[in-house]
Short mmCIF file of C-alpha atoms in Angstrom, two decimals:
data_model
loop_
_atom_site.label_atom_id
_atom_site.label_comp_id
_atom_site.label_asym_id
_atom_site.label_seq_id
_atom_site.Cartn_x
_atom_site.Cartn_y
_atom_site.Cartn_z
CA MET A 1 100.48 100.89 90.88
CA CYS A 2 99.72 98.25 88.34
CA LEU A 3 103.29 97.69 87.37
CA GLY A 4 103.09 93.90 87.59
CA VAL A 5 105.63 91.79 85.78
CA PRO A 6 104.93 88.22 84.60
CA GLY A 7 107.50 85.56 85.45
CA LYS A 8 107.82 81.79 85.76
CA VAL A 9 108.25 79.99 89.10
CA VAL A 10 111.43 77.88 88.87
CA GLU A 11 111.90 76.94 92.52
CA LYS A 12 109.73 77.16 95.65
CA LYS A 13 110.65 77.14 99.31
CA GLY A 14 107.92 77.98 101.84
CA SER A 15 106.58 81.50 101.28
CA PHE A 16 109.31 82.33 98.79
CA ALA A 17 110.03 81.28 95.24
CA LYS A 18 112.66 81.93 92.63
CA VAL A 19 110.94 83.51 89.66
CA ASP A 20 112.44 83.77 86.19
CA PHE A 21 111.73 87.04 84.38
CA GLY A 22 113.09 86.21 80.94
CA GLY A 23 116.49 85.20 82.31
CA LEU A 24 116.62 87.42 85.40
CA ILE A 25 115.89 85.36 88.49
CA ARG A 26 114.60 87.02 91.67
CA ASP A 27 113.29 85.89 95.04
CA VAL A 28 109.58 86.56 95.25
CA ASN A 29 107.18 86.31 98.15
CA VAL A 30 104.44 83.88 97.10
CA SER A 31 102.40 83.85 100.32
CA LEU A 32 99.40 85.50 98.62
CA VAL A 33 99.01 82.86 95.91
CA ASN A 34 98.98 79.11 95.68
CA VAL A 35 101.69 78.28 93.14
CA LYS A 36 103.90 75.43 92.05
CA VAL A 37 107.04 75.20 89.95
CA GLY A 38 106.23 75.90 86.30
CA ASP A 39 103.36 78.33 87.04
CA PHE A 40 103.43 81.84 85.59
CA VAL A 41 102.77 84.60 88.13
CA ILE A 42 102.28 88.37 88.11
CA VAL A 43 104.79 89.93 90.49
CA HIS A 44 104.32 93.33 92.04
CA ALA A 45 106.80 94.98 94.46
CA GLY A 46 108.35 91.63 95.37
CA PHE A 47 105.04 89.81 95.88
CA ALA A 48 103.25 87.46 93.50
CA ILE A 49 99.66 88.77 93.35
CA SER A 50 98.12 86.36 90.88
CA LYS A 51 98.74 83.30 88.74
CA VAL A 52 98.50 83.55 84.97
CA ASN A 53 96.07 81.07 83.50
CA LYS A 54 97.57 79.91 80.20
CA ARG A 55 94.34 78.30 79.04
CA GLU A 56 92.48 81.62 79.39
CA ALA A 57 95.26 83.40 77.50
CA LEU A 58 94.90 80.96 74.62
CA LYS A 59 91.12 81.46 74.66
CA THR A 60 91.59 85.23 74.41
CA ILE A 61 93.88 84.89 71.41
CA ARG A 62 91.51 82.47 69.73
CA LEU A 63 88.65 84.89 70.29
CA VAL A 64 90.65 87.79 68.84
CA LYS A 65 91.32 85.74 65.70
CA GLU A 66 87.59 85.06 65.37
CA ILE A 67 86.76 88.76 65.77
CA VAL A 68 89.38 89.76 63.19
CA SER A 69 88.14 87.16 60.72
CA GLY A 70 84.57 88.40 61.21
CA LYS A 71 83.30 85.12 62.71
CA VAL A 72 81.89 86.87 65.81
CA MET B 1 101.68 82.29 72.59
CA TRP B 2 102.70 85.44 74.56
CA HIS B 3 104.11 87.18 71.48
CA GLU B 4 100.65 87.05 69.88
CA LEU B 5 99.49 89.55 72.51
CA LYS B 6 101.67 92.07 70.66
CA ASP B 7 100.81 90.90 67.13
CA ALA B 8 100.41 93.93 64.83
CA LYS B 9 98.17 92.08 62.39
CA LEU B 10 95.71 91.10 65.11
CA ILE B 11 95.81 94.59 66.65
CA ASN B 12 95.14 96.25 63.30
CA GLY B 13 92.41 93.73 62.59
CA ILE B 14 90.53 94.68 65.76
CA ILE B 15 91.04 98.39 65.11
CA GLU B 16 89.54 97.90 61.67
CA ARG B 17 86.49 96.27 63.25
CA ILE B 18 86.17 99.19 65.69
CA GLY B 19 86.40 101.59 62.74
CA GLN B 20 83.43 99.93 61.01
CA TYR B 21 81.10 101.36 63.66
CA LYS B 22 82.07 104.96 62.80
CA LEU B 23 81.69 106.18 66.38
CA ASN B 24 83.06 109.16 68.23
CA LEU B 25 83.77 108.14 71.83
CA THR B 26 85.84 109.07 74.87
CA PHE B 27 87.06 106.38 77.23
CA MET B 28 89.21 106.63 80.34
CA HIS B 29 91.84 104.26 81.62
CA ALA B 30 92.98 104.45 85.22
CA CYS B 31 96.41 102.93 85.20
CA GLY B 32 99.81 104.31 84.28
CA THR B 33 100.79 100.98 82.76
CA HIS B 34 97.86 101.25 80.35
CA GLN B 35 99.11 104.69 79.34
CA GLU B 36 102.61 103.26 78.91
CA THR B 37 101.30 100.59 76.51
CA LEU B 38 99.14 103.14 74.64
CA SER B 39 102.12 105.45 74.15
CA ARG B 40 104.83 102.84 73.55
CA TYR B 41 102.92 101.08 70.80
CA GLY B 42 101.34 104.21 69.34
CA LEU B 43 97.87 102.82 70.04
CA GLY B 44 96.47 106.22 71.05
CA SER B 45 96.96 107.64 67.58
CA LEU B 46 95.72 104.46 65.86
CA LEU B 47 92.54 104.60 67.93
CA SER B 48 92.00 108.32 67.37
CA LYS B 49 91.83 107.56 63.62
CA VAL B 50 88.77 105.41 64.28
CA GLY B 51 87.08 107.96 66.54
CA ILE B 52 88.25 106.70 69.95
CA ARG B 53 89.93 109.05 72.41
CA ILE B 54 91.42 107.67 75.61
CA ARG B 55 91.88 109.91 78.60
CA SER B 56 94.23 109.15 81.45
CA GLY B 57 92.63 108.95 84.92
CA PRO B 58 93.69 108.65 88.58
CA GLY B 59 95.74 105.51 87.97
CA CYS B 60 99.12 106.46 89.37
CA PRO B 61 99.36 105.92 93.14
CA VAL B 62 102.50 108.02 93.52
CA CYS B 63 100.78 110.86 91.64
CA VAL B 64 97.59 110.81 93.70
CA THR B 65 99.49 110.90 97.00
CA THR B 66 99.28 114.48 98.21
CA ALA B 67 102.14 116.95 98.59
CA LYS B 68 101.34 117.07 102.30
CA GLU B 69 101.98 113.34 102.69
CA PHE B 70 105.36 113.73 100.99
CA LEU B 71 106.12 116.66 103.30
CA GLN B 72 105.29 114.47 106.30
CA VAL B 73 107.83 111.90 105.18
CA MET B 74 110.41 114.63 104.58
CA LYS B 75 109.79 115.96 108.08
CA LEU B 76 110.36 112.47 109.53
CA ALA B 77 113.68 112.30 107.62
CA GLU B 78 114.69 115.67 109.04
CA ARG B 79 113.94 114.34 112.52
CA GLY B 80 116.49 111.56 112.08
CA LYS B 81 114.31 108.68 110.91
CA ILE B 82 115.58 106.42 108.15
CA ILE B 83 113.09 106.71 105.30
CA THR B 84 112.57 103.75 103.00
CA ILE B 85 110.58 104.25 99.80
CA TYR B 86 109.83 102.76 96.43
CA GLY B 87 112.09 104.31 93.80
CA ASP B 88 109.19 106.05 92.14
CA CYS B 89 108.73 108.37 95.14
CA PHE B 90 112.34 109.53 95.35
CA ARG B 91 112.10 112.54 93.06
CA VAL B 92 108.53 113.71 93.72
CA PRO B 93 108.94 117.45 94.40
CA VAL B 94 107.09 119.54 96.90
CA ASN B 95 107.80 123.18 96.15
CA GLY B 96 110.98 122.14 94.35
CA ARG B 97 112.38 119.91 97.10
CA SER B 98 112.20 116.10 97.07
CA LEU B 99 113.40 113.16 99.16
CA MET B 100 116.31 113.01 96.73
CA HIS B 101 117.29 116.54 97.73
CA LEU B 102 117.08 115.53 101.39
CA LYS B 103 119.41 112.62 100.72
CA THR B 104 121.96 114.93 99.12
CA GLU B 105 121.65 117.12 102.23
CA GLY B 106 122.74 114.13 104.31
CA TYR B 107 119.41 112.76 105.54
CA ASP B 108 118.95 109.01 105.43
CA VAL B 109 116.60 108.14 102.56
CA ARG B 110 116.85 104.70 100.96
CA ILE B 111 115.13 103.13 97.97
CA VAL B 112 113.83 99.60 98.47
CA TYR B 113 112.40 97.10 96.02
CA SER B 114 109.94 95.66 98.52
CA ILE B 115 108.81 96.20 102.11
CA ASP B 116 110.79 93.10 103.15
CA GLU B 117 114.01 95.02 102.51
CA SER B 118 112.83 97.77 104.81
CA VAL B 119 112.11 95.28 107.61
CA GLU B 120 115.54 93.65 107.20
CA LEU B 121 117.18 97.08 107.32
CA ALA B 122 115.40 97.86 110.61
CA ARG B 123 116.91 94.71 112.13
CA THR B 124 120.42 95.94 111.43
CA VAL B 125 120.13 99.54 112.71
CA GLU B 126 119.17 101.22 115.98
CA LYS B 127 117.45 104.20 114.42
CA ASP B 128 113.75 104.19 113.55
CA VAL B 129 113.00 103.00 110.02
CA VAL B 130 109.87 104.35 108.31
CA PHE B 131 108.45 102.73 105.19
CA MET B 132 106.34 105.06 103.05
CA ALA B 133 103.64 102.67 101.87
CA ILE B 134 102.15 103.87 98.59
CA GLY B 135 99.88 101.98 96.24
CA PHE B 136 96.38 100.73 95.56
CA GLU B 137 94.99 97.29 96.38
CA THR B 138 97.81 95.79 94.28
CA THR B 139 100.50 96.87 96.74
CA ALA B 140 98.59 97.01 100.02
CA PRO B 141 98.58 93.20 100.59
CA SER B 142 102.38 93.18 100.81
CA THR B 143 102.24 95.87 103.51
CA ALA B 144 99.43 94.06 105.31
CA SER B 145 101.20 90.70 105.25
CA THR B 146 104.22 92.42 106.80
CA LEU B 147 102.26 94.17 109.57
CA VAL B 148 100.68 90.90 110.74
CA ARG B 149 104.08 89.32 111.29
CA ASP B 150 104.94 88.76 114.95
CA ASP B 151 108.70 89.09 114.42
CA LEU B 152 108.78 92.72 113.31
CA PRO B 153 111.59 94.80 114.79
CA GLU B 154 110.31 97.44 117.25
CA ASN B 155 111.95 100.25 115.26
CA PHE B 156 110.03 99.49 112.05
CA TYR B 157 107.12 101.76 111.13
CA VAL B 158 104.73 102.12 108.20
CA LEU B 159 103.27 105.42 107.01
CA SER B 160 100.23 104.20 105.15
CA CYS B 161 99.36 106.24 102.07
CA HIS B 162 97.64 103.17 100.57
CA ARG B 163 94.36 103.93 98.88
CA PHE B 164 91.32 101.98 97.76
CA PHE B 165 90.91 102.56 94.03
CA PRO B 166 87.14 102.27 93.37
CA PRO B 167 86.09 105.25 95.59
CA ALA B 168 88.19 107.58 93.39
CA MET B 169 86.48 106.36 90.23
CA ILE B 170 83.11 106.95 91.92
CA LYS B 171 84.18 110.46 92.95
CA LEU B 172 85.38 111.20 89.42
CA LEU B 173 82.06 110.10 87.92
CA GLU B 174 80.18 112.14 90.56
CA LEU B 175 82.19 115.22 89.63
CA GLY B 176 81.13 114.66 86.01
CA GLU B 177 83.72 117.02 84.54
CA VAL B 178 84.50 114.79 81.57
CA LYS B 179 81.87 113.08 79.48
CA LEU B 180 82.98 109.46 79.47
CA ASP B 181 81.52 106.70 77.33
CA GLY B 182 83.35 103.87 79.06
CA ILE B 183 86.11 102.93 81.47
CA ILE B 184 89.11 100.65 81.01
CA GLU B 185 89.61 99.31 84.54
CA PRO B 186 93.09 98.42 85.88
CA GLY B 187 93.95 94.73 85.57
CA HIS B 188 96.27 94.31 88.51
CA VAL B 189 94.13 96.19 91.03
CA SER B 190 91.37 93.90 89.76
CA ALA B 191 93.53 90.79 90.31
CA ILE B 192 93.09 91.62 94.00
CA ILE B 193 89.58 93.11 94.19
CA GLY B 194 87.92 90.98 91.48
CA CYS B 195 84.95 92.19 89.44
CA LYS B 196 82.37 92.94 92.15
CA PRO B 197 83.35 96.53 93.07
CA TYR B 198 82.82 97.60 89.46
CA LYS B 199 79.24 96.30 89.53
CA VAL B 200 78.46 99.05 92.07
CA ILE B 201 79.76 101.61 89.57
CA MET B 202 77.80 99.96 86.76
CA GLU B 203 74.53 100.05 88.71
CA ARG B 204 74.95 103.65 89.81
CA PHE B 205 76.36 105.27 86.69
CA LYS B 206 75.25 102.89 83.90
CA ILE B 207 78.64 103.14 82.23
CA PRO B 208 80.35 100.33 80.27
CA GLN B 209 83.51 98.98 81.93
CA VAL B 210 86.16 96.49 80.85
CA ILE B 211 88.86 95.09 83.11
CA SER B 212 91.94 95.11 80.93
CA GLY B 213 95.38 93.53 80.78
CA PHE B 214 98.46 95.45 79.73
CA GLU B 215 99.62 93.99 76.45
CA PRO B 216 98.71 96.01 73.33
CA LEU B 217 96.21 93.39 72.23
CA ASP B 218 94.57 93.45 75.69
CA ILE B 219 93.93 97.18 75.46
CA ILE B 220 92.65 97.09 71.89
CA LEU B 221 90.38 94.17 72.71
CA SER B 222 89.11 96.06 75.78
CA VAL B 223 88.30 99.06 73.61
CA TYR B 224 86.46 96.73 71.22
CA TYR B 225 84.45 95.30 74.15
CA LEU B 226 83.52 98.84 75.25
CA VAL B 227 82.50 99.75 71.71
CA ARG B 228 80.39 96.59 71.43
CA GLN B 229 78.58 97.45 74.66
CA ILE B 230 77.80 100.92 73.34
CA VAL B 231 76.58 99.56 70.02
CA GLU B 232 74.34 97.09 71.87
CA GLY B 233 73.15 99.78 74.30
CA GLU B 234 74.56 97.91 77.30
CA ALA B 235 76.53 98.91 80.40
CA LYS B 236 78.24 95.81 81.77
CA VAL B 237 81.46 94.84 83.51
CA VAL B 238 83.47 92.71 81.10
CA ASN B 239 86.63 90.94 82.17
CA GLU B 240 89.08 90.96 79.27
CA TYR B 241 92.00 89.99 81.54
CA ASN B 242 90.55 86.68 82.68
CA ARG B 243 93.92 84.94 82.43
CA VAL B 244 94.83 86.89 85.60
CA VAL B 245 91.63 88.34 87.12
CA SER B 246 89.01 86.10 88.68
CA ARG B 247 85.48 87.19 89.55
CA GLU B 248 86.13 87.05 93.30
CA GLY B 249 89.70 88.41 93.23
CA ASN B 250 92.50 87.28 95.52
CA GLN B 251 90.68 86.37 98.74
CA THR B 252 93.90 85.83 100.73
CA ALA B 253 95.03 89.34 99.85
CA LEU B 254 91.61 90.90 100.46
CA SER B 255 91.24 89.37 103.91
CA LEU B 256 94.73 90.60 104.82
CA ILE B 257 93.81 94.12 103.71
CA ASN B 258 90.64 94.02 105.82
CA ARG B 259 92.47 92.59 108.81
CA VAL B 260 95.10 95.33 108.88
CA PHE B 261 93.43 98.42 107.39
CA TYR B 262 90.16 100.28 107.76
CA PRO B 263 88.76 102.82 105.29
CA LYS B 264 89.10 106.49 106.12
CA ASP B 265 88.33 109.70 104.22
CA VAL B 266 91.36 111.25 102.55
CA GLU B 267 92.27 113.83 99.93
CA TRP B 268 93.85 112.72 96.67
CA ARG B 269 96.03 115.00 94.62
CA GLY B 270 93.65 116.96 92.40
CA PHE B 271 90.58 115.59 94.14
CA PRO B 272 88.47 116.79 97.02
CA VAL B 273 88.20 114.39 99.96
CA VAL B 274 87.40 110.92 98.65
CA PRO B 275 85.23 109.11 101.22
CA SER B 276 86.54 105.84 102.69
CA SER B 277 89.54 105.68 100.37
CA LEU B 278 92.57 105.71 102.71
CA MET B 279 93.78 102.41 104.10
CA ALA B 280 94.41 103.49 107.69
CA ILE B 281 96.16 101.04 110.00
CA ARG B 282 93.96 99.42 112.64
CA ASP B 283 94.72 100.01 116.33
CA LYS B 284 95.91 96.44 116.80
CA TYR B 285 98.98 97.29 114.70
CA SER B 286 99.48 100.83 116.02
CA ASN B 287 102.93 99.98 117.45
CA HIS B 288 104.18 100.07 113.88
CA ASP B 289 101.92 102.87 112.61
CA ALA B 290 104.06 105.94 111.89
CA ASN B 291 100.95 108.14 111.88
CA LYS B 292 100.21 107.17 115.50
CA GLN B 293 103.75 106.88 116.85
CA PHE B 294 105.05 110.13 115.31
CA GLU B 295 101.80 112.08 115.43
CA ASP B 296 103.57 114.99 117.14
CA ILE B 297 105.95 115.41 114.17
CA ILE B 298 103.46 114.66 111.40
CA SER B 299 100.76 116.98 112.74
CA GLN B 300 103.13 119.97 112.48
CA VAL B 301 103.30 119.70 108.70
CA GLN B 302 101.54 122.40 106.69
CA TYR B 303 101.56 122.66 102.91
CA GLU B 304 101.33 125.89 100.97
CA PRO B 305 102.03 125.61 97.22
CA SER B 306 104.65 127.92 95.73
CA PRO B 307 103.58 130.17 92.81
CA LEU B 308 105.19 127.67 90.37
CA GLU B 309 103.44 124.72 91.97
CA LYS B 310 100.13 126.58 91.77
CA GLY B 311 100.58 126.50 87.98
CA CYS B 312 101.00 122.70 87.98
CA ARG B 313 97.92 121.03 86.50
CA CYS B 314 98.61 117.48 87.72
CA GLY B 315 95.22 117.48 89.43
CA GLU B 316 93.34 118.07 86.19
CA VAL B 317 95.49 115.46 84.42
CA LEU B 318 94.58 112.94 87.14
CA ARG B 319 90.88 113.73 86.75
CA GLY B 320 91.17 113.37 82.96
CA VAL B 321 89.97 116.96 82.46
CA ILE B 322 93.05 117.85 80.43
CA GLN B 323 95.79 115.96 78.61
CA PRO B 324 99.37 116.52 79.87
CA THR B 325 100.13 118.51 76.71
CA ASP B 326 97.42 121.04 77.69
CA CYS B 327 99.44 122.13 80.73
CA PRO B 328 101.48 125.29 79.99
CA LEU B 329 104.38 123.94 82.11
CA PHE B 330 104.56 120.62 80.19
CA GLY B 331 107.95 120.02 78.60
CA LYS B 332 109.05 123.57 79.40
CA VAL B 333 109.45 124.49 83.08
CA CYS B 334 108.28 121.00 84.00
CA ASN B 335 110.41 118.33 82.37
CA LEU B 336 112.03 114.96 83.07
CA GLU B 337 115.14 116.55 84.62
CA ASN B 338 113.28 119.17 86.66
CA PRO B 339 109.73 117.98 87.33
CA VAL B 340 107.26 120.37 88.96
CA GLY B 341 104.55 117.82 89.69
CA ALA B 342 104.38 114.13 90.59
CA CYS B 343 102.86 113.20 87.21
CA MET B 344 106.20 114.11 85.60
CA VAL B 345 108.14 111.86 88.02
CA SER B 346 106.45 108.50 88.42
CA VAL B 347 106.92 105.84 85.74
CA GLU B 348 103.13 105.66 85.83
CA GLY B 349 102.69 109.42 85.60
CA ALA B 350 100.82 110.52 82.48
CA CYS B 351 103.01 113.62 81.99
CA ARG B 352 106.23 111.63 82.16
CA ILE B 353 104.96 108.98 79.75
CA PHE B 354 103.69 111.61 77.29
CA LEU B 355 106.96 113.54 77.35
CA GLU B 356 109.20 110.46 77.13
CA TYR B 357 107.44 109.19 74.04
CA GLN B 358 107.09 112.66 72.53
CA GLN B 359 110.87 112.99 72.78
CA LEU B 360 111.39 109.54 71.25
CA ASN B 361 109.17 110.46 68.32
#
C-alpha cells in the first residue's frame, strides 16, 4: 500500500502534527520521523513515514534536464 | 518545483532518449500507485511506442490478502465483534459476499482512516473491536507503534495480515513465469526498508532494479535508469526516489516492526506459500492478537471458491502473467459495481485502475 500523500507540517505537538495537504489540514502521527514545522512529509494511513528532501528533488529535476538536453 | 515532476516536455524528452536505444523490453512495477500514474498520465502507451512494456506485479496489499483471511474477518463480525478496516477492504468479495454486505445485514463493520481511530473506538464500547491490519512495510509500523503502547484498551485486537514485500518479489522471480528485464521497486515500501533488501535480489537474480517515486517524471526516469543499466550490461539497484528513500530506510519504523512482528510463511492471493512473508504478532503482544485470542473462531473458516470465483484471474494479474484485459471476466461480469476479485476493488488494484481509465478514455 504505497498510497502516500505529501504534505507540509504546519504545527507540531509531541507525536502529532498538523499537516497541510494543499489546503486540507489533518492531524498526523509523526512518531516515526524527526520533523519540524515547514518540513514536507509523506503520510500513509495517518502516519508520516518519511521526510521529503527538497534538495534531492531539485537535483533530480536538474539531472532530468541534463538527460533531456543530451548532456549526460 | 513540484509541478516540474509532471512536466510534459521533460517527460517526452526522456521518452525520446529511451526511444533512441530501439529496445524491446518488459519491466514490472509492484505498486498500485505506480499503475495509477502510468494509467492516469497515459505513460503506458507512450512507453509502448518506444518498445517498453510494463507489467503490474504483486503491489496491492488488499489484493494479495487471501479470500480466507477476509472470510476470517467476516466470521468475527458474525460472532459479534466490531470490525474496523481501511476503506479499501470494505467491498472485497469472497464468493459474492463482502464486509459491506455484512454491514447491510446489520453486523458492525466500520471504516477507519488509521489504526488510532480503531483504538479510540474500543475505548468507548464494551464489545471487542478487531482491526484488520493490511499492508506492506509502509503500513506495518503504524500497527506496531500501536501494539507497543501500554494504554491499549483490553477489548482492542489486531488481525495481522501485514506482509513483507521482498519475499514475494523473490518468489515471483523464482517462479519465472514472465521474462522480466527489470523491476520498478515501490518507493514508499522502500522509504521504510531502504535499499539493502533489493541487493539480495540483485545478487541472486542479476536483474536491474530502480526504486521509484510516483510522479510521472519519477516513473519515466526510473524506466530510463533501467534501460541505461541494460545498455551498459549492468544489474544494479538505483534509487531514483532519493528525495524520500534513504539507503538505510526508516530505522525507527524497522525496529518497531522487528519488535512486534516475526516472519512466518503465508499464502498470497495467486501465489503459493511465500516463505517468511507474514508479519505475525510476537507472543509478548498476544493479548491483542486476534489470531491467538479468537483462534477457536478463526480456525473454523474454510474457503472453497464458487464457480464464478474460479474464473477470476486476479492471481495471474498479481504475478504479472496476464494483463487485466486478458481476463474474460474483465469489464463484463467483473466490473466496478459488481467486482468478482479483489483487484477490481482496491484503489491499488490493477483491474480497477485499468477499467476506470478505459472508461474515461
